[in-house]
Amino acid sequence: MTELAKTMDQAVKAMADREGKYLTFSLAREEYGIEIRKVKEIIGMMTITMVPQTPQYFKGVINLRGKVIPVVDLRLKFGMEEMEYTDRTCIIVVELHANIMMGIVVDTVSEVLNVKAADIEETPSFGTAMNTNYILGMAKAENGIKILLDIDKVMSDQEMVILQKAA
């Protein structure tokens, strides 16, 4: 019974760790969220300099106040259909583990949402063939479900090496 209690305590702590403020945004009519503490700024689309021989989802780099920042299109990273950028398309600049800055292109930014631990469900199991370790959980909101992303895990270690070399 103590093993079960320990497992339950760990599950409750994990849920409490995910509670907090999330910047929500849309991709292909679905809503996602990133912990607000990972977001450094939101900018409108700007000129992106292509870097040759990189994956399709890696759009290139931008010069943001003298810093070269790699930019990834999350639609393409997640295997969604490419979309023409509009006046609502933006780049969210995030700080990843190891103090690496990265821009992510999203369709639109929605709002900052305060998510309570009780409103977060575990990520559903999609079987072993599907990697979902970059999903923190599913947040229940008034107008549907928000998929909470662990932005540090969206890119694999190998992809992070590519980003670091490009920047």
PDB file of N, CA, C and O in Angstrom, residues 46-121:
ATOM      1  N   MET A  46       8.939  38.456 -39.699  1.00  0.00           N
ATOM      2  CA  MET A  46      10.004  39.287 -40.237  1.00  0.00           C
ATOM      3  C   MET A  46      10.808  38.451 -41.221  1.00  0.00           C
ATOM      4  O   MET A  46      10.532  37.267 -41.388  1.00  0.00           O
ATOM      5  N   THR A  47      11.763  39.059 -41.855  1.00  0.00           N
ATOM      6  CA  THR A  47      12.572  38.346 -42.833  1.00  0.00           C
ATOM      7  C   THR A  47      13.344  37.221 -42.153  1.00  0.00           C
ATOM      8  O   THR A  47      14.037  37.442 -41.168  1.00  0.00           O
ATOM      9  N   ILE A  48      13.179  36.012 -42.694  1.00  0.00           N
ATOM     10  CA  ILE A  48      13.886  34.835 -42.187  1.00  0.00           C
ATOM     11  C   ILE A  48      14.917  34.434 -43.230  1.00  0.00           C
ATOM     12  O   ILE A  48      14.592  34.232 -44.396  1.00  0.00           O
ATOM     13  N   THR A  49      16.171  34.355 -42.814  1.00  0.00           N
ATOM     14  CA  THR A  49      17.257  33.964 -43.713  1.00  0.00           C
ATOM     15  C   THR A  49      17.358  32.447 -43.723  1.00  0.00           C
ATOM     16  O   THR A  49      17.575  31.818 -42.686  1.00  0.00           O
ATOM     17  N   MET A  50      17.171  31.854 -44.913  1.00  0.00           N
ATOM     18  CA  MET A  50      17.237  30.399 -45.051  1.00  0.00           C
ATOM     19  C   MET A  50      18.651  29.894 -44.788  1.00  0.00           C
ATOM     20  O   MET A  50      19.616  30.560 -45.113  1.00  0.00           O
ATOM     21  N   VAL A  51      18.729  28.712 -44.214  1.00  0.00           N
ATOM     22  CA  VAL A  51      20.000  28.035 -44.003  1.00  0.00           C
ATOM     23  C   VAL A  51      19.947  26.758 -44.828  1.00  0.00           C
ATOM     24  O   VAL A  51      19.030  25.947 -44.644  1.00  0.00           O
ATOM     25  N   PRO A  52      20.884  26.571 -45.765  1.00  0.00           N
ATOM     26  CA  PRO A  52      20.822  25.389 -46.639  1.00  0.00           C
ATOM     27  C   PRO A  52      21.025  24.082 -45.878  1.00  0.00           C
ATOM     28  O   PRO A  52      21.641  24.053 -44.828  1.00  0.00           O
ATOM     29  N   GLN A  53      20.496  23.031 -46.455  1.00  0.00           N
ATOM     30  CA  GLN A  53      20.634  21.660 -45.972  1.00  0.00           C
ATOM     31  C   GLN A  53      20.151  21.476 -44.537  1.00  0.00           C
ATOM     32  O   GLN A  53      20.798  20.823 -43.717  1.00  0.00           O
ATOM     33  N   THR A  54      18.993  22.069 -44.251  1.00  0.00           N
ATOM     34  CA  THR A  54      18.347  21.878 -42.948  1.00  0.00           C
ATOM     35  C   THR A  54      16.968  21.287 -43.201  1.00  0.00           C
ATOM     36  O   THR A  54      16.448  21.385 -44.317  1.00  0.00           O
ATOM     37  N   PRO A  55      16.369  20.689 -42.192  1.00  0.00           N
ATOM     38  CA  PRO A  55      15.024  20.110 -42.383  1.00  0.00           C
ATOM     39  C   PRO A  55      14.010  21.169 -42.823  1.00  0.00           C
ATOM     40  O   PRO A  55      14.174  22.357 -42.540  1.00  0.00           O
ATOM     41  N   GLN A  56      12.941  20.732 -43.491  1.00  0.00           N
ATOM     42  CA  GLN A  56      11.940  21.647 -44.042  1.00  0.00           C
ATOM     43  C   GLN A  56      11.297  22.525 -42.972  1.00  0.00           C
ATOM     44  O   GLN A  56      10.999  23.683 -43.205  1.00  0.00           O
ATOM     45  N   TYR A  57      11.062  21.969 -41.776  1.00  0.00           N
ATOM     46  CA  TYR A  57      10.420  22.742 -40.710  1.00  0.00           C
ATOM     47  C   TYR A  57      11.328  23.836 -40.143  1.00  0.00           C
ATOM     48  O   TYR A  57      10.875  24.751 -39.492  1.00  0.00           O
ATOM     49  N   PHE A  58      12.650  23.719 -40.381  1.00  0.00           N
ATOM     50  CA  PHE A  58      13.593  24.742 -39.936  1.00  0.00           C
ATOM     51  C   PHE A  58      13.610  25.844 -40.988  1.00  0.00           C
ATOM     52  O   PHE A  58      14.154  25.675 -42.063  1.00  0.00           O
ATOM     53  N   LYS A  59      12.956  26.949 -40.687  1.00  0.00           N
ATOM     54  CA  LYS A  59      12.774  28.009 -41.684  1.00  0.00           C
ATOM     55  C   LYS A  59      14.025  28.842 -41.906  1.00  0.00           C
ATOM     56  O   LYS A  59      14.173  29.470 -42.937  1.00  0.00           O
ATOM     57  N   GLY A  60      14.929  28.890 -40.927  1.00  0.00           N
ATOM     58  CA  GLY A  60      16.152  29.670 -41.054  1.00  0.00           C
ATOM     59  C   GLY A  60      16.452  30.404 -39.764  1.00  0.00           C
ATOM     60  O   GLY A  60      16.140  29.923 -38.677  1.00  0.00           O
ATOM     61  N   VAL A  61      17.047  31.590 -39.918  1.00  0.00           N
ATOM     62  CA  VAL A  61      17.417  32.381 -38.746  1.00  0.00           C
ATOM     63  C   VAL A  61      16.942  33.816 -38.919  1.00  0.00           C
ATOM     64  O   VAL A  61      16.756  34.294 -40.037  1.00  0.00           O
ATOM     65  N   ILE A  62      16.736  34.488 -37.782  1.00  0.00           N
ATOM     66  CA  ILE A  62      16.404  35.911 -37.800  1.00  0.00           C
ATOM     67  C   ILE A  62      17.456  36.661 -36.991  1.00  0.00           C
ATOM     68  O   ILE A  62      18.138  36.072 -36.151  1.00  0.00           O
ATOM     69  N   ASN A  63      17.561  37.950 -37.274  1.00  0.00           N
ATOM     70  CA  ASN A  63      18.424  38.830 -36.504  1.00  0.00           C
ATOM     71  C   ASN A  63      17.515  39.628 -35.587  1.00  0.00           C
ATOM     72  O   ASN A  63      16.789  40.500 -36.032  1.00  0.00           O
ATOM     73  N   LEU A  64      17.536  39.303 -34.318  1.00  0.00           N
ATOM     74  CA  LEU A  64      16.693  39.991 -33.346  1.00  0.00           C
ATOM     75  C   LEU A  64      17.586  40.812 -32.425  1.00  0.00           C
ATOM     76  O   LEU A  64      18.242  40.280 -31.537  1.00  0.00           O
ATOM     77  N   ARG A  65      17.640  42.102 -32.716  1.00  0.00           N
ATOM     78  CA  ARG A  65      18.464  43.038 -31.945  1.00  0.00           C
ATOM     79  C   ARG A  65      19.898  42.544 -31.799  1.00  0.00           C
ATOM     80  O   ARG A  65      20.469  42.518 -30.707  1.00  0.00           O
ATOM     81  N   GLY A  66      20.467  42.098 -32.912  1.00  0.00           N
ATOM     82  CA  GLY A  66      21.862  41.683 -32.930  1.00  0.00           C
ATOM     83  C   GLY A  66      22.111  40.234 -32.557  1.00  0.00           C
ATOM     84  O   GLY A  66      23.249  39.782 -32.598  1.00  0.00           O
ATOM     85  N   LYS A  67      21.072  39.493 -32.191  1.00  0.00           N
ATOM     86  CA  LYS A  67      21.232  38.073 -31.878  1.00  0.00           C
ATOM     87  C   LYS A  67      20.654  37.244 -33.013  1.00  0.00           C
ATOM     88  O   LYS A  67      19.562  37.522 -33.490  1.00  0.00           O
ATOM     89  N   VAL A  68      21.396  36.235 -33.435  1.00  0.00           N
ATOM     90  CA  VAL A  68      20.917  35.316 -34.470  1.00  0.00           C
ATOM     91  C   VAL A  68      20.130  34.209 -33.775  1.00  0.00           C
ATOM     92  O   VAL A  68      20.653  33.511 -32.905  1.00  0.00           O
ATOM     93  N   ILE A  69      18.855  34.086 -34.158  1.00  0.00           N
ATOM     94  CA  ILE A  69      17.962  33.124 -33.514  1.00  0.00           C
ATOM     95  C   ILE A  69      17.383  32.183 -34.567  1.00  0.00           C
ATOM     96  O   ILE A  69      16.815  32.642 -35.554  1.00  0.00           O
ATOM     97  N   PRO A  70      17.525  30.861 -34.357  1.00  0.00           N
ATOM     98  CA  PRO A  70      16.929  29.898 -35.286  1.00  0.00           C
ATOM     99  C   PRO A  70      15.401  29.917 -35.171  1.00  0.00           C
ATOM    100  O   PRO A  70      14.856  30.159 -34.096  1.00  0.00           O
ATOM    101  N   VAL A  71      14.724  29.676 -36.312  1.00  0.00           N
ATOM    102  CA  VAL A  71      13.259  29.709 -36.349  1.00  0.00           C
ATOM    103  C   VAL A  71      12.730  28.393 -36.916  1.00  0.00           C
ATOM    104  O   VAL A  71      13.179  27.936 -37.964  1.00  0.00           O
ATOM    105  N   VAL A  72      11.756  27.819 -36.192  1.00  0.00           N
ATOM    106  CA  VAL A  72      11.120  26.563 -36.585  1.00  0.00           C
ATOM    107  C   VAL A  72       9.634  26.835 -36.805  1.00  0.00           C
ATOM    108  O   VAL A  72       9.000  27.512 -36.001  1.00  0.00           O
ATOM    109  N   ASP A  73       9.091  26.317 -37.909  1.00  0.00           N
ATOM    110  CA  ASP A  73       7.655  26.410 -38.164  1.00  0.00           C
ATOM    111  C   ASP A  73       7.009  25.202 -37.488  1.00  0.00           C
ATOM    112  O   ASP A  73       7.208  24.066 -37.911  1.00  0.00           O
ATOM    113  N   LEU A  74       6.243  25.448 -36.410  1.00  0.00           N
ATOM    114  CA  LEU A  74       5.653  24.332 -35.659  1.00  0.00           C
ATOM    115  C   LEU A  74       4.661  23.525 -36.477  1.00  0.00           C
ATOM    116  O   LEU A  74       4.533  22.318 -36.275  1.00  0.00           O
ATOM    117  N   ARG A  75       3.968  24.168 -37.425  1.00  0.00           N
ATOM    118  CA  ARG A  75       3.056  23.411 -38.301  1.00  0.00           C
ATOM    119  C   ARG A  75       3.826  22.298 -39.009  1.00  0.00           C
ATOM    120  O   ARG A  75       3.403  21.146 -39.024  1.00  0.00           O
ATOM    121  N   LEU A  76       4.953  22.656 -39.596  1.00  0.00           N
ATOM    122  CA  LEU A  76       5.739  21.683 -40.342  1.00  0.00           C
ATOM    123  C   LEU A  76       6.403  20.675 -39.411  1.00  0.00           C
ATOM    124  O   LEU A  76       6.489  19.487 -39.727  1.00  0.00           O
ATOM    125  N   LYS A  77       6.865  21.131 -38.250  1.00  0.00           N
ATOM    126  CA  LYS A  77       7.492  20.237 -37.281  1.00  0.00           C
ATOM    127  C   LYS A  77       6.509  19.159 -36.839  1.00  0.00           C
ATOM    128  O   LYS A  77       6.866  18.005 -36.650  1.00  0.00           O
ATOM    129  N   PHE A  78       5.242  19.540 -36.692  1.00  0.00           N
ATOM    130  CA  PHE A  78       4.218  18.596 -36.253  1.00  0.00           C
ATOM    131  C   PHE A  78       3.559  17.849 -37.414  1.00  0.00           C
ATOM    132  O   PHE A  78       2.579  17.133 -37.226  1.00  0.00           O
ATOM    133  N   GLY A  79       4.073  18.021 -38.635  1.00  0.00           N
ATOM    134  CA  GLY A  79       3.551  17.278 -39.778  1.00  0.00           C
ATOM    135  C   GLY A  79       2.238  17.809 -40.317  1.00  0.00           C
ATOM    136  O   GLY A  79       1.498  17.082 -40.983  1.00  0.00           O
ATOM    137  N   MET A  80       1.951  19.067 -40.047  1.00  0.00           N
ATOM    138  CA  MET A  80       0.716  19.686 -40.555  1.00  0.00           C
ATOM    139  C   MET A  80       0.981  20.308 -41.920  1.00  0.00           C
ATOM    140  O   MET A  80       2.125  20.492 -42.323  1.00  0.00           O
ATOM    141  N   GLU A  81      -0.097  20.660 -42.589  1.00  0.00           N
ATOM    142  CA  GLU A  81      -0.009  21.288 -43.900  1.00  0.00           C
ATOM    143  C   GLU A  81       0.603  22.693 -43.781  1.00  0.00           C
ATOM    144  O   GLU A  81       0.275  23.442 -42.859  1.00  0.00           O
ATOM    145  N   GLU A  82       1.493  23.022 -44.707  1.00  0.00           N
ATOM    146  CA  GLU A  82       2.103  24.361 -44.707  1.00  0.00           C
ATOM    147  C   GLU A  82       1.040  25.395 -45.055  1.00  0.00           C
ATOM    148  O   GLU A  82       0.125  25.124 -45.835  1.00  0.00           O
ATOM    149  N   MET A  83       1.159  26.572 -44.476  1.00  0.00           N
ATOM    150  CA  MET A  83       0.181  27.629 -44.688  1.00  0.00           C
ATOM    151  C   MET A  83       0.903  28.929 -45.033  1.00  0.00           C
ATOM    152  O   MET A  83       1.990  29.189 -44.535  1.00  0.00           O
ATOM    153  N   GLU A  84       0.284  29.716 -45.897  1.00  0.00           N
ATOM    154  CA  GLU A  84       0.824  31.050 -46.179  1.00  0.00           C
ATOM    155  C   GLU A  84       0.779  31.865 -44.896  1.00  0.00           C
ATOM    156  O   GLU A  84      -0.200  31.824 -44.164  1.00  0.00           O
ATOM    157  N   TYR A  85       1.836  32.614 -44.637  1.00  0.00           N
ATOM    158  CA  TYR A  85       1.849  33.467 -43.460  1.00  0.00           C
ATOM    159  C   TYR A  85       0.925  34.655 -43.690  1.00  0.00           C
ATOM    160  O   TYR A  85       0.834  35.181 -44.791  1.00  0.00           O
ATOM    161  N   THR A  86       0.215  35.049 -42.624  1.00  0.00           N
ATOM    162  CA  THR A  86      -0.717  36.163 -42.693  1.00  0.00           C
ATOM    163  C   THR A  86      -0.255  37.263 -41.735  1.00  0.00           C
ATOM    164  O   THR A  86       0.784  37.116 -41.080  1.00  0.00           O
ATOM    165  N   ASP A  87      -1.062  38.312 -41.625  1.00  0.00           N
ATOM    166  CA  ASP A  87      -0.714  39.386 -40.692  1.00  0.00           C
ATOM    167  C   ASP A  87      -0.904  38.944 -39.239  1.00  0.00           C
ATOM    168  O   ASP A  87      -0.452  39.608 -38.319  1.00  0.00           O
ATOM    169  N   ARG A  88      -1.540  37.803 -39.011  1.00  0.00           N
ATOM    170  CA  ARG A  88      -1.721  37.277 -37.646  1.00  0.00           C
ATOM    171  C   ARG A  88      -0.660  36.245 -37.277  1.00  0.00           C
ATOM    172  O   ARG A  88      -0.544  35.864 -36.122  1.00  0.00           O
ATOM    173  N   THR A  89       0.094  35.771 -38.273  1.00  0.00           N
ATOM    174  CA  THR A  89       1.162  34.806 -38.017  1.00  0.00           C
ATOM    175  C   THR A  89       2.260  35.501 -37.210  1.00  0.00           C
ATOM    176  O   THR A  89       2.617  36.629 -37.499  1.00  0.00           O
ATOM    177  N   CYS A  90       2.769  34.834 -36.191  1.00  0.00           N
ATOM    178  CA  CYS A  90       3.837  35.443 -35.401  1.00  0.00           C
ATOM    179  C   CYS A  90       4.921  34.441 -35.051  1.00  0.00           C
ATOM    180  O   CYS A  90       4.767  33.244 -35.225  1.00  0.00           O
ATOM    181  N   ILE A  91       5.986  35.000 -34.532  1.00  0.00           N
ATOM    182  CA  ILE A  91       7.103  34.206 -34.038  1.00  0.00           C
ATOM    183  C   ILE A  91       7.131  34.388 -32.524  1.00  0.00           C
ATOM    184  O   ILE A  91       7.196  35.516 -32.033  1.00  0.00           O
ATOM    185  N   ILE A  92       7.061  33.277 -31.815  1.00  0.00           N
ATOM    186  CA  ILE A  92       7.207  33.309 -30.358  1.00  0.00           C
ATOM    187  C   ILE A  92       8.653  32.932 -30.076  1.00  0.00           C
ATOM    188  O   ILE A  92       9.111  31.847 -30.451  1.00  0.00           O
ATOM    189  N   VAL A  93       9.375  33.833 -29.435  1.00  0.00           N
ATOM    190  CA  VAL A  93      10.769  33.556 -29.079  1.00  0.00           C
ATOM    191  C   VAL A  93      10.751  32.909 -27.700  1.00  0.00           C
ATOM    192  O   VAL A  93      10.238  33.482 -26.733  1.00  0.00           O
ATOM    193  N   VAL A  94      11.294  31.688 -27.639  1.00  0.00           N
ATOM    194  CA  VAL A  94      11.318  30.926 -26.393  1.00  0.00           C
ATOM    195  C   VAL A  94      12.753  30.636 -25.990  1.00  0.00           C
ATOM    196  O   VAL A  94      13.655  30.604 -26.828  1.00  0.00           O
ATOM    197  N   GLU A  95      12.932  30.448 -24.693  1.00  0.00           N
ATOM    198  CA  GLU A  95      14.243  30.055 -24.182  1.00  0.00           C
ATOM    199  C   GLU A  95      14.162  28.597 -23.774  1.00  0.00           C
ATOM    200  O   GLU A  95      13.361  28.223 -22.917  1.00  0.00           O
ATOM    201  N   LEU A  96      14.974  27.778 -24.420  1.00  0.00           N
ATOM    202  CA  LEU A  96      14.996  26.352 -24.150  1.00  0.00           C
ATOM    203  C   LEU A  96      16.028  26.055 -23.072  1.00  0.00           C
ATOM    204  O   LEU A  96      16.758  26.943 -22.637  1.00  0.00           O
ATOM    205  N   HIS A  97      16.072  24.784 -22.671  1.00  0.00           N
ATOM    206  CA  HIS A  97      17.099  24.386 -21.705  1.00  0.00           C
ATOM    207  C   HIS A  97      18.468  24.750 -22.270  1.00  0.00           C
ATOM    208  O   HIS A  97      18.632  24.919 -23.471  1.00  0.00           O
ATOM    209  N   ALA A  98      19.426  24.887 -21.427  1.00  0.00           N
ATOM    210  CA  ALA A  98      20.780  25.281 -21.817  1.00  0.00           C
ATOM    211  C   ALA A  98      20.815  26.696 -22.401  1.00  0.00           C
ATOM    212  O   ALA A  98      21.701  27.032 -23.165  1.00  0.00           O
ATOM    213  N   ASN A  99      19.828  27.524 -22.063  1.00  0.00           N
ATOM    214  CA  ASN A  99      19.781  28.933 -22.474  1.00  0.00           C
ATOM    215  C   ASN A  99      19.841  29.153 -23.977  1.00  0.00           C
ATOM    216  O   ASN A  99      20.434  30.123 -24.448  1.00  0.00           O
ATOM    217  N   ILE A 100      19.247  28.263 -24.732  1.00  0.00           N
ATOM    218  CA  ILE A 100      19.197  28.395 -26.187  1.00  0.00           C
ATOM    219  C   ILE A 100      17.908  29.121 -26.558  1.00  0.00           C
ATOM    220  O   ILE A 100      16.827  28.748 -26.098  1.00  0.00           O
ATOM    221  N   MET A 101      18.025  30.168 -27.368  1.00  0.00           N
ATOM    222  CA  MET A 101      16.854  30.905 -27.837  1.00  0.00           C
ATOM    223  C   MET A 101      16.421  30.310 -29.171  1.00  0.00           C
ATOM    224  O   MET A 101      17.259  29.967 -30.012  1.00  0.00           O
ATOM    225  N   MET A 102      15.102  30.205 -29.369  1.00  0.00           N
ATOM    226  CA  MET A 102      14.556  29.679 -30.610  1.00  0.00           C
ATOM    227  C   MET A 102      13.237  30.401 -30.889  1.00  0.00           C
ATOM    228  O   MET A 102      12.483  30.706 -29.961  1.00  0.00           O
ATOM    229  N   GLY A 103      12.984  30.666 -32.155  1.00  0.00           N
ATOM    230  CA  GLY A 103      11.707  31.234 -32.552  1.00  0.00           C
ATOM    231  C   GLY A 103      10.821  30.129 -33.094  1.00  0.00           C
ATOM    232  O   GLY A 103      11.294  29.245 -33.805  1.00  0.00           O
ATOM    233  N   ILE A 104       9.530  30.169 -32.735  1.00  0.00           N
ATOM    234  CA  ILE A 104       8.588  29.205 -33.286  1.00  0.00           C
ATOM    235  C   ILE A 104       7.483  29.985 -33.995  1.00  0.00           C
ATOM    236  O   ILE A 104       6.935  30.934 -33.450  1.00  0.00           O
ATOM    237  N   VAL A 105       7.209  29.587 -35.225  1.00  0.00           N
ATOM    238  CA  VAL A 105       6.171  30.242 -36.019  1.00  0.00           C
ATOM    239  C   VAL A 105       4.838  29.572 -35.689  1.00  0.00           C
ATOM    240  O   VAL A 105       4.725  28.343 -35.740  1.00  0.00           O
ATOM    241  N   VAL A 106       3.839  30.416 -35.337  1.00  0.00           N
ATOM    242  CA  VAL A 106       2.495  29.924 -35.020  1.00  0.00           C
ATOM    243  C   VAL A 106       1.482  30.710 -35.842  1.00  0.00           C
ATOM    244  O   VAL A 106       1.759  31.819 -36.289  1.00  0.00           O
ATOM    245  N   ASP A 107       0.302  30.139 -36.020  1.00  0.00           N
ATOM    246  CA  ASP A 107      -0.741  30.803 -36.814  1.00  0.00           C
ATOM    247  C   ASP A 107      -1.192  32.104 -36.155  1.00  0.00           C
ATOM    248  O   ASP A 107      -1.207  33.154 -36.784  1.00  0.00           O
ATOM    249  N   THR A 108      -1.579  32.013 -34.885  1.00  0.00           N
ATOM    250  CA  THR A 108      -2.005  33.194 -34.127  1.00  0.00           C
ATOM    251  C   THR A 108      -1.704  32.967 -32.657  1.00  0.00           C
ATOM    252  O   THR A 108      -1.711  31.830 -32.181  1.00  0.00           O
ATOM    253  N   VAL A 109      -1.459  34.051 -31.942  1.00  0.00           N
ATOM    254  CA  VAL A 109      -1.332  33.991 -30.495  1.00  0.00           C
ATOM    255  C   VAL A 109      -2.702  34.323 -29.930  1.00  0.00           C
ATOM    256  O   VAL A 109      -3.370  35.243 -30.400  1.00  0.00           O
ATOM    257  N   SER A 110      -3.136  33.563 -28.919  1.00  0.00           N
ATOM    258  CA  SER A 110      -4.479  33.739 -28.375  1.00  0.00           C
ATOM    259  C   SER A 110      -4.488  34.568 -27.098  1.00  0.00           C
ATOM    260  O   SER A 110      -4.904  35.716 -27.104  1.00  0.00           O
ATOM    261  N   GLU A 111      -4.013  33.989 -25.989  1.00  0.00           N
ATOM    262  CA  GLU A 111      -4.096  34.663 -24.698  1.00  0.00           C
ATOM    263  C   GLU A 111      -3.151  33.995 -23.717  1.00  0.00           C
ATOM    264  O   GLU A 111      -2.593  32.942 -23.991  1.00  0.00           O
ATOM    265  N   VAL A 112      -3.012  34.628 -22.544  1.00  0.00           N
ATOM    266  CA  VAL A 112      -2.317  33.989 -21.440  1.00  0.00           C
ATOM    267  C   VAL A 112      -3.399  33.378 -20.565  1.00  0.00           C
ATOM    268  O   VAL A 112      -4.337  34.050 -20.157  1.00  0.00           O
ATOM    269  N   LEU A 113      -3.270  32.089 -20.314  1.00  0.00           N
ATOM    270  CA  LEU A 113      -4.286  31.330 -19.601  1.00  0.00           C
ATOM    271  C   LEU A 113      -3.703  30.828 -18.289  1.00  0.00           C
ATOM    272  O   LEU A 113      -2.592  30.286 -18.262  1.00  0.00           O
ATOM    273  N   ASN A 114      -4.429  31.033 -17.190  1.00  0.00           N
ATOM    274  CA  ASN A 114      -4.018  30.510 -15.896  1.00  0.00           C
ATOM    275  C   ASN A 114      -4.626  29.122 -15.749  1.00  0.00           C
ATOM    276  O   ASN A 114      -5.839  28.984 -15.645  1.00  0.00           O
ATOM    277  N   VAL A 115      -3.782  28.093 -15.765  1.00  0.00           N
ATOM    278  CA  VAL A 115      -4.260  26.709 -15.742  1.00  0.00           C
ATOM    279  C   VAL A 115      -4.031  26.121 -14.354  1.00  0.00           C
ATOM    280  O   VAL A 115      -2.909  26.104 -13.849  1.00  0.00           O
ATOM    281  N   LYS A 116      -5.096  25.647 -13.746  1.00  0.00           N
ATOM    282  CA  LYS A 116      -5.039  24.984 -12.435  1.00  0.00           C
ATOM    283  C   LYS A 116      -4.687  23.507 -12.628  1.00  0.00           C
ATOM    284  O   LYS A 116      -5.033  22.903 -13.636  1.00  0.00           O
ATOM    285  N   ALA A 117      -4.022  22.939 -11.637  1.00  0.00           N
ATOM    286  CA  ALA A 117      -3.628  21.528 -11.702  1.00  0.00           C
ATOM    287  C   ALA A 117      -4.838  20.623 -11.930  1.00  0.00           C
ATOM    288  O   ALA A 117      -4.759  19.643 -12.669  1.00  0.00           O
ATOM    289  N   ALA A 118      -5.957  20.960 -11.325  1.00  0.00           N
ATOM    290  CA  ALA A 118      -7.164  20.135 -11.461  1.00  0.00           C
ATOM    291  C   ALA A 118      -7.713  20.131 -12.886  1.00  0.00           C
ATOM    292  O   ALA A 118      -8.464  19.229 -13.256  1.00  0.00           O
ATOM    293  N   ASP A 119      -7.328  21.122 -13.691  1.00  0.00           N
ATOM    294  CA  ASP A 119      -7.810  21.216 -15.069  1.00  0.00           C
ATOM    295  C   ASP A 119      -6.885  20.536 -16.076  1.00  0.00           C
ATOM    296  O   ASP A 119      -7.121  20.596 -17.277  1.00  0.00           O
ATOM    297  N   ILE A 120      -5.828  19.910 -15.591  1.00  0.00           N
ATOM    298  CA  ILE A 120      -4.864  19.259 -16.493  1.00  0.00           C
ATOM    299  C   ILE A 120      -5.044  17.746 -16.435  1.00  0.00           C
ATOM    300  O   ILE A 120      -4.980  17.145 -15.375  1.00  0.00           O
ATOM    301  N   GLU A 121      -5.276  17.172 -17.599  1.00  0.00           N
ATOM    302  CA  GLU A 121      -5.394  15.716 -17.727  1.00  0.00           C
ATOM    303  C   GLU A 121      -4.083  15.182 -18.299  1.00  0.00           C
ATOM    304  O   GLU A 121      -3.386  15.872 -19.037  1.00  0.00           O
TER     305      GLU A 121
END
